[in-house]
XYZ file of C-alpha atoms in Angstrom:
659
model
C 28.185 -51.676 -134.878
C 28.353 -52.925 -138.508
C 31.886 -52.401 -139.901
C 30.540 -51.663 -143.407
C 28.419 -48.848 -141.933
C 31.438 -47.436 -139.974
C 33.632 -47.407 -143.102
C 30.870 -45.674 -145.069
C 30.669 -42.914 -142.424
C 34.438 -42.482 -142.517
C 34.481 -42.284 -146.323
C 31.723 -39.654 -146.317
C 33.520 -37.620 -143.627
C 36.723 -37.730 -145.661
C 34.882 -36.875 -148.853
C 36.219 -39.952 -150.606
C 33.103 -42.138 -150.980
C 33.475 -43.908 -154.365
C 31.200 -42.501 -157.094
C 28.340 -44.734 -158.276
C 29.461 -46.310 -161.531
C 26.873 -45.835 -164.297
C 28.918 -46.719 -167.347
C 26.676 -48.667 -169.714
C 26.520 -49.698 -173.359
C 23.593 -50.360 -175.699
C 22.505 -53.993 -176.066
C 24.031 -54.245 -179.522
C 27.535 -53.578 -178.154
C 28.372 -57.003 -176.794
C 30.548 -60.030 -177.448
C 30.405 -61.247 -181.029
C 29.257 -57.958 -182.571
C 30.130 -56.940 -186.129
C 31.114 -53.356 -186.947
C 31.236 -51.818 -190.402
C 34.515 -51.916 -192.307
C 36.099 -48.975 -194.139
C 33.861 -46.412 -192.445
C 34.021 -44.334 -189.290
C 32.085 -46.123 -186.549
C 30.288 -44.515 -183.592
C 30.473 -46.129 -180.151
C 28.140 -44.628 -177.552
C 26.589 -45.196 -174.156
C 25.723 -43.748 -170.739
C 27.869 -42.649 -167.809
C 27.768 -40.227 -164.897
C 27.358 -36.587 -165.883
C 30.741 -35.118 -166.877
C 32.460 -38.476 -166.497
C 35.429 -39.078 -168.789
C 35.132 -42.188 -170.927
C 37.885 -43.818 -172.966
C 37.563 -46.480 -175.660
C 40.616 -48.615 -176.387
C 40.463 -50.080 -179.864
C 43.351 -51.834 -181.595
C 45.952 -50.394 -179.199
C 44.728 -46.804 -179.584
C 42.617 -44.794 -177.178
C 39.700 -42.484 -177.987
C 38.053 -40.280 -175.365
C 34.796 -38.468 -174.629
C 33.054 -36.734 -171.740
C 29.458 -37.556 -170.793
C 27.098 -34.610 -171.291
C 24.496 -33.166 -168.907
C 22.249 -36.207 -169.504
C 25.041 -38.745 -169.151
C 25.345 -39.479 -172.873
C 28.751 -39.999 -174.462
C 29.964 -41.053 -177.887
C 33.286 -41.790 -179.532
C 33.993 -42.007 -183.254
C 36.464 -44.691 -184.287
C 38.436 -44.362 -187.521
C 37.734 -46.589 -190.512
C 39.071 -50.110 -190.044
C 39.736 -52.791 -192.630
C 37.850 -56.079 -192.449
C 39.212 -58.544 -189.936
C 39.104 -59.767 -186.363
C 38.289 -61.043 -183.906
C 39.288 -58.044 -181.791
C 38.571 -56.816 -178.283
C 37.406 -53.352 -177.226
C 37.734 -51.886 -173.743
C 35.538 -49.037 -172.505
C 36.585 -47.362 -169.250
C 35.066 -44.578 -167.167
C 36.905 -42.234 -164.852
C 34.700 -43.623 -162.056
C 36.669 -46.864 -162.350
C 34.083 -48.934 -164.179
C 35.394 -50.913 -167.182
C 33.632 -53.009 -169.795
C 35.258 -55.294 -172.361
C 33.686 -56.512 -175.603
C 35.303 -59.619 -177.079
C 35.097 -61.438 -180.405
C 34.404 -58.278 -182.434
C 34.499 -58.762 -186.195
C 34.953 -55.975 -188.747
C 33.076 -56.500 -191.993
C 29.756 -55.485 -193.538
C 26.595 -54.762 -191.558
C 23.085 -54.856 -193.029
C 19.644 -54.381 -191.545
C 16.518 -56.210 -192.728
C 13.208 -54.722 -191.690
C 9.499 -54.653 -192.391
C 6.700 -56.974 -191.410
C 6.176 -60.734 -191.283
C 7.852 -61.708 -194.559
C 11.126 -60.476 -193.098
C 10.196 -62.163 -189.802
C 9.641 -65.588 -191.430
C 12.347 -67.742 -189.804
C 14.588 -70.507 -191.070
C 12.338 -72.954 -189.198
C 9.429 -72.029 -191.488
C 11.351 -72.431 -194.777
C 13.560 -75.301 -193.618
C 11.763 -78.065 -195.596
C 12.702 -76.310 -198.828
C 16.392 -75.879 -197.964
C 17.022 -78.603 -195.371
C 20.179 -80.140 -196.859
C 21.789 -76.772 -197.364
C 20.827 -75.343 -193.965
C 21.873 -78.478 -192.064
C 25.338 -78.489 -193.581
C 26.082 -74.770 -193.300
C 27.897 -73.207 -190.361
C 29.849 -69.954 -190.385
C 31.080 -68.133 -187.297
C 32.121 -65.185 -189.505
C 28.424 -64.410 -189.950
C 26.690 -62.908 -186.927
C 22.946 -62.351 -186.490
C 21.270 -59.902 -184.107
C 17.517 -59.672 -183.463
C 15.925 -56.420 -182.288
C 13.225 -57.735 -179.972
C 9.687 -56.505 -180.576
C 8.620 -53.459 -178.617
C 6.325 -50.466 -179.172
C 6.450 -47.115 -177.395
C 5.040 -43.618 -177.806
C 8.292 -42.176 -176.406
C 11.696 -42.520 -178.031
C 13.789 -45.227 -176.383
C 17.539 -45.183 -175.814
C 18.080 -48.948 -176.058
C 16.517 -52.082 -177.481
C 15.420 -55.090 -175.452
C 18.100 -57.677 -174.590
C 19.330 -60.097 -177.228
C 22.675 -61.430 -178.417
C 24.753 -61.868 -181.570
C 24.374 -65.406 -182.901
C 26.357 -67.502 -185.387
C 25.005 -68.718 -188.723
C 24.309 -72.370 -187.991
C 21.111 -74.386 -187.895
C 20.784 -74.223 -184.110
C 21.344 -70.498 -183.596
C 19.621 -69.347 -186.801
C 16.587 -71.661 -186.462
C 14.240 -68.856 -185.378
C 16.047 -66.059 -187.240
C 14.906 -64.168 -190.334
C 15.354 -66.392 -193.402
C 15.900 -63.390 -195.688
C 18.518 -62.004 -193.300
C 20.277 -65.364 -192.969
C 20.441 -65.960 -196.715
C 21.476 -62.354 -197.403
C 24.427 -62.743 -195.029
C 25.471 -65.920 -196.808
C 25.216 -64.269 -200.216
C 27.307 -61.321 -199.066
C 29.922 -63.538 -197.450
C 30.302 -65.499 -200.687
C 30.567 -62.235 -202.612
C 33.110 -60.486 -200.361
C 34.744 -63.072 -198.118
C 34.559 -60.648 -195.165
C 32.570 -61.002 -191.911
C 28.882 -60.215 -192.142
C 26.527 -58.792 -189.514
C 22.759 -58.856 -189.989
C 20.363 -56.900 -187.799
C 16.759 -58.088 -188.090
C 14.397 -55.304 -187.015
C 10.809 -56.171 -187.899
C 7.307 -56.780 -186.546
C 4.736 -59.011 -188.232
C 1.603 -57.219 -189.390
C 3.068 -53.756 -188.826
C 2.061 -50.882 -191.131
C 4.661 -48.513 -192.515
C 3.446 -45.554 -190.408
C 4.531 -47.394 -187.245
C 8.145 -47.087 -188.460
C 8.128 -43.322 -189.199
C 9.044 -40.450 -186.878
C 5.998 -38.760 -185.319
C 7.037 -35.283 -186.492
C 6.838 -36.491 -190.098
C 3.525 -38.252 -189.454
C 2.040 -35.133 -187.822
C 2.697 -33.128 -190.979
C 1.612 -35.885 -193.354
C -1.547 -37.258 -191.712
C -3.539 -35.601 -188.912
C -5.601 -38.824 -188.781
C -2.616 -41.045 -187.960
C -1.288 -38.429 -185.540
C -4.576 -38.182 -183.631
C -4.780 -41.971 -183.263
C -1.211 -41.946 -181.971
C -2.187 -39.386 -179.308
C -4.888 -41.718 -177.997
C -2.203 -44.273 -177.145
C 0.043 -41.871 -175.210
C -1.998 -42.505 -172.056
C -0.322 -45.442 -170.211
C -3.441 -46.075 -168.108
C -5.504 -46.598 -171.257
C -2.954 -49.005 -172.736
C -2.713 -50.988 -169.519
C -6.466 -51.268 -168.922
C -7.143 -52.125 -172.558
C -4.611 -54.944 -172.377
C -6.126 -56.282 -169.146
C -9.659 -56.078 -170.547
C -8.720 -57.874 -173.762
C -6.972 -60.671 -171.891
C -9.915 -61.063 -169.503
C -12.366 -61.207 -172.395
C -10.251 -63.860 -174.102
C -10.079 -65.967 -170.927
C -13.846 -65.743 -170.402
C -14.493 -66.730 -174.010
C -12.143 -69.715 -173.787
C -13.845 -70.901 -170.591
C -17.257 -70.538 -172.256
C -16.108 -72.621 -175.227
C -14.612 -75.383 -173.112
C -17.669 -75.589 -170.853
C -20.018 -75.905 -173.846
C -17.934 -78.242 -175.996
C -19.354 -81.801 -175.786
C -16.229 -83.116 -177.478
C -14.129 -82.351 -174.419
C -16.582 -84.051 -172.066
C -17.152 -87.101 -174.261
C -13.495 -87.322 -175.367
C -14.077 -87.156 -179.093
C -10.313 -87.275 -179.586
C -10.148 -90.818 -178.176
C -9.092 -93.646 -180.481
C -12.017 -95.693 -179.148
C -14.703 -93.084 -179.765
C -17.344 -94.273 -182.240
C -17.575 -91.658 -185.014
C -19.628 -93.805 -187.411
C -22.660 -91.542 -187.045
C -20.695 -88.402 -187.891
C -21.208 -86.722 -191.243
C -18.451 -87.065 -193.872
C -17.193 -83.774 -195.341
C -14.500 -82.629 -197.761
C -11.903 -80.370 -196.182
C -12.122 -77.882 -199.058
C -15.943 -77.652 -199.002
C -16.540 -74.677 -196.721
C -20.198 -75.469 -196.030
C -19.320 -77.568 -192.944
C -17.616 -74.512 -191.439
C -20.850 -72.505 -191.574
C -23.627 -72.197 -189.007
C -26.470 -71.243 -191.282
C -25.231 -68.183 -193.172
C -22.484 -67.342 -190.706
C -19.140 -69.034 -190.053
C -18.978 -71.160 -186.920
C -17.635 -69.308 -183.900
C -16.563 -71.881 -181.338
C -15.242 -75.372 -182.074
C -15.396 -77.921 -184.868
C -14.148 -81.511 -184.594
C -12.788 -83.581 -187.498
C -11.606 -87.190 -187.393
C -9.844 -89.372 -189.953
C -8.728 -93.027 -189.829
C -5.425 -94.160 -191.359
C -3.877 -97.618 -191.624
C -0.286 -98.227 -190.528
C 1.518 -101.406 -191.567
C 3.440 -103.670 -189.183
C 6.830 -102.361 -190.342
C 5.996 -98.793 -189.265
C 3.847 -99.415 -186.214
C 5.270 -97.806 -183.072
C 7.811 -95.842 -185.114
C 8.077 -92.050 -184.630
C 6.591 -89.997 -187.452
C 5.632 -86.480 -188.472
C 2.040 -85.304 -188.873
C 1.928 -82.576 -191.533
C -1.333 -80.632 -191.526
C -0.405 -77.905 -193.986
C -1.901 -74.575 -192.983
C -5.287 -74.084 -191.372
C -7.470 -71.316 -190.004
C -7.353 -70.562 -187.164
C -6.355 -72.337 -183.915
C -6.111 -76.116 -183.827
C -5.408 -78.947 -181.412
C -4.184 -82.135 -183.093
C -4.485 -85.621 -181.605
C -3.263 -89.052 -182.681
C -5.016 -92.012 -181.053
C -6.314 -89.723 -178.316
C -2.951 -88.151 -177.426
C -2.386 -84.459 -178.183
C 0.617 -84.098 -180.502
C 0.412 -80.403 -181.269
C -1.350 -77.074 -180.987
C -1.041 -73.920 -183.095
C -2.628 -70.694 -181.929
C -3.096 -68.786 -185.176
C -3.368 -69.388 -188.903
C 0.056 -68.685 -190.385
C 2.527 -71.277 -189.020
C 2.757 -74.606 -190.867
C 1.489 -77.516 -188.812
C 4.371 -79.976 -188.335
C 3.619 -82.167 -185.346
C 5.833 -84.918 -183.954
C 4.183 -88.298 -183.396
C 6.249 -89.931 -180.644
C 7.602 -93.437 -180.770
C 5.078 -96.037 -179.654
C 1.924 -94.027 -180.367
C 1.071 -95.401 -183.810
C -0.162 -98.982 -183.826
C -0.492 -101.616 -186.506
C -3.775 -101.286 -188.349
C -6.313 -98.566 -187.579
C -5.195 -95.194 -186.177
C -7.209 -92.023 -185.640
C -6.194 -88.444 -186.332
C -8.404 -85.822 -184.703
C -8.435 -82.062 -185.174
C -10.237 -79.707 -182.828
C -10.588 -76.264 -184.414
C -11.097 -73.299 -182.090
C -12.306 -70.205 -183.881
C -13.019 -66.690 -182.559
C -13.726 -65.071 -185.927
C -13.580 -65.733 -189.648
C -14.138 -69.192 -191.093
C -12.406 -72.473 -190.309
C -10.603 -73.779 -193.382
C -7.772 -75.862 -194.826
C -5.421 -74.131 -197.271
C -4.652 -75.944 -200.549
C -1.163 -76.443 -201.995
C 0.211 -77.569 -198.638
C 1.216 -81.068 -197.433
C -1.354 -83.111 -195.485
C 0.176 -86.477 -194.593
C 1.938 -88.689 -192.053
C 5.628 -89.106 -192.879
C 8.122 -91.668 -191.590
C 11.801 -90.794 -191.776
C 12.729 -87.541 -193.458
C 9.816 -85.180 -194.040
C 11.491 -82.277 -195.856
C 10.847 -81.331 -199.474
C 14.387 -81.957 -200.718
C 14.840 -85.477 -199.306
C 13.148 -88.838 -199.815
C 11.074 -90.092 -196.865
C 11.083 -93.707 -195.715
C 7.326 -93.842 -196.232
C 4.382 -91.469 -196.195
C 0.651 -91.885 -195.745
C -1.311 -89.141 -197.550
C -4.323 -87.925 -195.623
C -7.680 -88.061 -197.333
C -9.568 -84.859 -198.075
C -12.583 -86.596 -196.516
C -13.104 -86.243 -192.742
C -15.728 -87.273 -190.226
C -17.270 -84.064 -188.892
C -19.137 -82.816 -185.837
C -19.914 -79.350 -184.545
C -18.570 -78.835 -181.034
C -19.478 -75.594 -179.259
C -21.226 -72.788 -181.105
C -20.885 -69.630 -179.006
C -20.991 -65.857 -179.219
C -18.079 -63.860 -180.585
C -15.343 -62.876 -178.163
C -16.039 -59.501 -176.514
C -12.414 -58.371 -176.440
C -10.191 -57.415 -179.313
C -6.530 -57.517 -180.115
C -4.620 -54.480 -178.900
C -3.858 -52.223 -181.846
C -0.984 -50.412 -180.134
C 1.850 -51.812 -182.272
C 0.072 -50.603 -185.433
C -0.042 -46.950 -184.437
C 2.137 -44.287 -185.988
C 5.767 -44.044 -184.788
C 5.580 -46.610 -181.983
C 8.029 -49.022 -183.650
C 10.259 -46.189 -184.841
C 10.500 -45.033 -181.231
C 11.132 -48.422 -179.660
C 13.056 -50.376 -182.292
C 14.671 -48.012 -184.794
C 15.740 -45.024 -182.698
C 17.870 -47.075 -180.295
C 19.759 -48.654 -183.230
C 21.008 -45.281 -184.481
C 23.726 -44.381 -185.165
C 25.007 -47.971 -185.576
C 27.022 -47.844 -188.790
C 25.827 -50.122 -191.577
C 26.057 -50.698 -195.314
C 22.382 -50.860 -196.248
C 18.777 -51.713 -195.383
C 16.301 -54.193 -196.858
C 12.710 -52.948 -196.507
C 10.120 -55.688 -197.122
C 6.726 -54.403 -196.028
C 3.414 -53.254 -197.431
C 0.819 -55.996 -196.993
C -0.698 -54.058 -194.077
C -1.033 -50.896 -196.204
C -2.757 -52.349 -199.274
C -6.095 -50.900 -198.135
C -4.746 -47.361 -198.697
C -1.968 -47.866 -201.257
C -1.971 -44.379 -202.808
C -0.305 -42.851 -199.730
C 2.418 -45.473 -199.518
C 4.960 -43.714 -201.733
C 4.933 -40.567 -199.601
C 5.361 -42.589 -196.428
C 8.162 -44.675 -197.917
C 10.036 -41.477 -198.794
C 9.553 -40.236 -195.223
C 10.738 -43.537 -193.790
C 13.966 -43.542 -195.804
C 14.648 -39.916 -194.863
C 13.945 -40.563 -191.160
C 16.143 -43.637 -191.039
C 19.021 -42.060 -192.910
C 18.908 -39.186 -190.451
C 18.785 -41.436 -187.410
C 21.538 -43.713 -188.743
C 23.575 -40.607 -189.729
C 24.057 -41.558 -193.371
C 22.152 -39.505 -195.930
C 23.268 -41.913 -198.665
C 22.295 -45.116 -196.866
C 21.244 -47.661 -199.545
C 17.751 -49.159 -199.373
C 16.551 -52.241 -201.235
C 12.759 -52.203 -201.486
C 11.160 -55.641 -201.941
C 7.949 -55.484 -203.949
C 5.018 -57.436 -202.585
C 4.845 -61.029 -203.808
C 1.879 -62.378 -205.736
C -0.864 -63.641 -203.432
C -4.589 -64.503 -203.254
C -6.819 -65.960 -205.941
C -5.737 -65.270 -209.531
C -8.091 -63.618 -211.992
C -8.320 -63.637 -215.777
C -9.917 -60.189 -215.749
C -8.331 -56.791 -214.990
C -8.425 -55.813 -211.311
C -8.292 -52.508 -209.493
C -5.828 -54.067 -207.095
C -4.566 -52.383 -203.945
C -1.642 -54.807 -203.978
C -0.689 -53.790 -207.527
C -1.075 -50.079 -206.730
C 1.224 -50.442 -203.731
C 3.812 -52.317 -205.821
C 3.822 -49.399 -208.240
C 4.331 -46.968 -205.365
C 7.313 -49.055 -204.282
C 8.765 -49.062 -207.793
C 8.342 -45.357 -208.488
C 9.626 -44.302 -205.067
C 12.754 -46.425 -205.382
C 13.385 -45.189 -208.931
C 13.198 -41.560 -207.750
C 15.782 -42.118 -205.012
C 19.444 -42.307 -206.117
C 20.273 -44.559 -203.163
C 17.404 -47.030 -203.474
C 16.598 -49.921 -205.769
C 13.541 -52.139 -206.051
C 13.505 -55.899 -206.507
C 10.435 -57.957 -207.272
C 8.981 -61.091 -205.722
C 6.093 -61.248 -208.195
C 7.133 -64.762 -209.252
C 7.907 -66.060 -205.750
C 4.520 -65.820 -204.034
C 1.855 -68.375 -203.195
C -1.870 -68.193 -203.840
C -2.909 -69.407 -200.397
C -0.006 -68.304 -198.217
C 0.898 -64.693 -197.569
C 4.319 -65.936 -196.418
C 5.925 -67.576 -199.471
C 8.858 -69.880 -198.746
C 11.352 -68.879 -201.470
C 13.320 -66.536 -199.245
C 16.718 -67.441 -200.688
C 15.629 -66.014 -204.053
C 14.625 -62.761 -202.350
C 18.019 -62.576 -200.628
C 19.899 -63.201 -203.866
C 18.066 -60.359 -205.602
C 18.723 -58.055 -202.627
C 22.412 -58.937 -202.775
C 22.559 -58.043 -206.472
C 20.898 -54.666 -205.816
C 23.283 -53.886 -202.947
C 26.184 -54.847 -205.199
C 25.117 -52.128 -207.623
C 24.699 -49.441 -204.971
C 27.589 -50.236 -202.614
C 30.309 -51.512 -204.938
C 29.207 -50.057 -208.300
C 28.628 -53.485 -209.788
C 26.526 -53.774 -212.915
C 24.151 -56.548 -211.933
C 21.057 -56.709 -214.089
C 17.875 -56.456 -212.041
C 14.288 -56.898 -213.207
C 13.269 -55.140 -216.422
C 11.315 -51.879 -216.210
C 9.621 -49.673 -218.805
C 11.426 -46.647 -220.227
C 8.756 -45.165 -222.477
C 5.561 -45.947 -224.390
C 4.433 -44.735 -227.818
C 1.255 -45.199 -229.840
C 0.772 -45.898 -233.537
C -2.904 -46.221 -234.396
C -4.390 -48.914 -232.184
C -0.965 -50.277 -231.186
C 1.209 -49.335 -228.248
C 4.912 -50.104 -228.069
C 6.659 -50.146 -224.703
C 10.423 -49.745 -224.653
C 12.092 -51.672 -221.809
C 15.431 -50.936 -220.171
C 17.040 -54.259 -221.163
C 16.604 -57.161 -223.607
C 13.779 -59.628 -223.007
C 13.289 -63.274 -223.782
C 11.402 -63.467 -227.074
C 7.809 -64.591 -226.855
C 4.115 -63.902 -226.388
C 3.275 -62.381 -222.999
C 0.351 -62.646 -220.608
C -1.009 -60.230 -217.995
C -0.733 -57.060 -220.125
C -3.637 -54.599 -220.281
C -4.538 -51.496 -222.277
C -6.846 -48.558 -221.525
C -8.217 -45.905 -223.824
C -9.416 -42.350 -223.088
C -12.083 -43.711 -220.687
C -9.403 -45.169 -218.401
C -10.976 -48.627 -218.384
C -8.418 -51.418 -218.754
C -8.886 -54.468 -220.954
C -6.779 -57.556 -221.523
C -4.218 -57.028 -224.266
C -2.222 -59.188 -226.627
C 1.506 -58.661 -226.205
C 4.697 -59.927 -227.809
C 8.348 -58.988 -228.152
C 9.505 -56.646 -230.909
C 13.012 -55.664 -231.955
C 14.157 -52.056 -231.545
C 17.357 -50.231 -232.474
C 19.828 -49.405 -229.717
C 21.108 -45.845 -229.193
C 24.716 -46.860 -229.763
C 26.746 -45.406 -232.626
C 26.581 -48.706 -234.424
C 22.925 -49.288 -233.774
C 21.833 -52.879 -233.502
C 18.472 -54.531 -233.142
C 17.657 -55.754 -229.620
C 14.576 -57.454 -228.213
C 13.586 -54.774 -225.702
C 10.240 -53.727 -227.136
C 6.738 -54.986 -226.345
C 3.904 -54.503 -228.835
C 0.387 -54.349 -227.328
C -3.048 -54.456 -228.949
C -6.591 -55.013 -227.694
C -9.803 -55.477 -229.649
C -11.611 -53.355 -227.008
C -9.189 -50.411 -227.129
C -8.954 -48.400 -230.359
C -7.011 -45.425 -228.922
C -4.515 -46.750 -226.380
C -3.457 -44.243 -223.710
C -2.158 -46.388 -220.849
C -0.751 -49.851 -220.368
C -0.048 -51.940 -217.328
C 1.543 -55.280 -216.590
C 0.910 -57.836 -213.829
C -1.601 -55.415 -212.270
C -3.358 -57.939 -210.052
C -3.174 -59.335 -206.546
C -1.810 -62.535 -208.028
C -0.819 -62.261 -211.714
C -0.089 -65.959 -211.842
C 0.361 -66.090 -215.630
C 2.897 -63.242 -215.793
C 5.703 -64.406 -218.090
C 7.598 -61.347 -219.317
C 11.177 -62.324 -218.480
C 14.486 -60.581 -219.126
C 17.139 -62.199 -221.264
C 19.054 -62.647 -217.996
C 16.133 -64.646 -216.570
C 14.569 -62.169 -214.151
C 10.833 -61.337 -214.074
C 9.702 -57.915 -215.205
C 8.543 -55.582 -212.457
C 4.779 -54.959 -212.428
C 4.146 -51.453 -213.787
C 1.760 -48.924 -215.249
C 2.804 -46.492 -217.987
C 1.217 -43.688 -219.973
C 1.985 -43.172 -223.660
C 4.026 -40.090 -224.501
C-alpha cells in the first residue's frame, strides 16, 4: 500500500491533518513594490476563514484575523522614505510569504485611455538621447493589465514592478515614466507609478455601476446586456470567425499575392502613378476601397550603403499594412495608430535600384497616409534628436494597383470594454485601498460625441475612486484634451472644446483637483501627440501645489468678464505676455459666436499699493454690438492659439459670460 496514503489515514484518524494553506497577496504586493511614505498603509490579502495573519515590518509585528470570506487586512503606521526593506506575512496555518526590495516613497497612478497608454517606444525618437542614458532603480513602474468584467474583481492580472531604464520601460506609459522622473528630481525619494488605463475606453467604463444606474438608465441597460457570459463568449467567437472568413476571402481574391507584386523583379511599368495624399486612388467609385491596395516605389542606393542595415520609416497610415523591401517582408502593422518603423536587415538593400512595396488591407474607412510624419529610409541613427549617417526621402509618388475589392467584414469588434463599470470592476477595484499620493486622469476623446454629460461623470469618477482608495482628499490632475484634427478659421461648435470646458469647470469646483492643458502639445493628424514629457512636467507642477502646498503657476484662466459698449474685458488670474491674440470669439444676445480681435490690457491689482499688471484681455468684433459671451480656443484644433502667461504657459481654453 502507498505510504503517503497510509500516513494520510493516520493523520485524519488523529485529527492532525495539516490545514490547506490559502494565504495569498494581491499581485501588486511583490518584490520591488513601492509603498507610500508618511501615511498609514494598508496591506491585505486572503487566508483561511478565521486564520490569524501577522505582518512583520521593520522589526515590528501587526496582526489580523481573516473574516468569514477569508479576507484580512493590516494597517501599517506611517513610515519615512527609504529602503529597500523586506516584509514577511505569515499565517497560523504555517504558510509564509516574503516581499523583498520594498521602497518607501511616493506612489502615483496614471489612468485614462490611449494617451496615457502611449509607451516610451512610441515617443522614443523625440527623447532618444535622454531615455537611453537614464536608469534609476529607485523608480518602480507597475502596469495593471487590461481586463473588463461585469463583476467586481479582487485582484488584477499578473504583472511585476519594473525599474526605470530603457529596457524595462520600453513598453510602459510615457507620461507615467516622465512623471516619476520629475517627482524623483523634485523630492529625491523613491517613486512608484501605477499605470491603469485602456486605449479607447470611455469614462463610464471606469465608474461604479451604482453611480451609473442613478445617472444614466441608458448606460445601465447596456451594461446589463453584457452580464450574460454566454452572450459575451458567443459574440467573441462569432466576431473572430467573421474576421477569419473575411481575411481568407481577401487573400483568395488578391491577384497581388498570386502574382507576387511585392517581388523586386515584378514589372510595375503599366501601373498608374498616384500621389499618396490624393485620396482618389483609395476610392472605388464613390466608396472607399474595402479589401487591398498595392503601392510600389523605387529608390536608388549608392555603393557605400548597399547591403547595410537601415530603417524604413513609413509614418502613420490607415489601416493595416504589410511592407516589403525587394520582395522580403520587413514589417506589418495591424491598425492605424502605431508609427511604422521597420528594420531593413543587413544584405537586403543592393546597389542601384531597390523596390519598396506596401500592401494595404482595409476592412472599413479609407486607406490613407498621414502628413507631418517621416517617410524615408535611414542609415545609422533614425531618431529625431540625432544625426543619421544618410537618409533617402521617399517620394510622395507611388505606382498603384487595386488588389482585392471585397464586401465589408460581417463581424464587428466586441464593445464589451466600452460598457459602463467594466473597467472599474476589473482594474480599479482590485487596486483599492493601495495608498497613493495622487492620480493623473487623461481621458475624454471617446466621450466627445456627448460632451455635456462629461462633467457629471468626472465628478462621479473622482468620488468613486476616492472611496475605493480610502482617501476622500485624494488629489486628481485632469489633463485637458490636446488639439487635434483639421484647424479652422471659423468658429466651431466643437465637442472637443465642450469637453475641455467640462474638464476645466469640474476640476475648478473640486478642492482636491487641478486641470492642466495640452492645447499646445497636440498634432493635427495624430490623436496621440508625442510631447509626453511636457504633459508630465505640468502634472508634476499641479501635484506640487496640491500635495506640498507649492505655488507653481499653472495655465491662466478667466476670473470675470465685463462689458463696456461693444467691448468686453476679461480679467485673468495671472499676468500674460503682452500682445495681440488669436482664437478669441464673441457672441451677442443671439448666442452666435464670431471671430474677435483681442489684445492685452493693463489692470490694477487688488493689493493695498495697487499696481498695473497685464492680466486683462480686451475683445471686440465688428459682428457683435452687444457682447454677452466670449470664448477662447473653442475648436477641435485651435492651432493659432497664442495667449500665453508671463510664465510661458498656454491659457486654458474657456467660455465665459459677462457679469
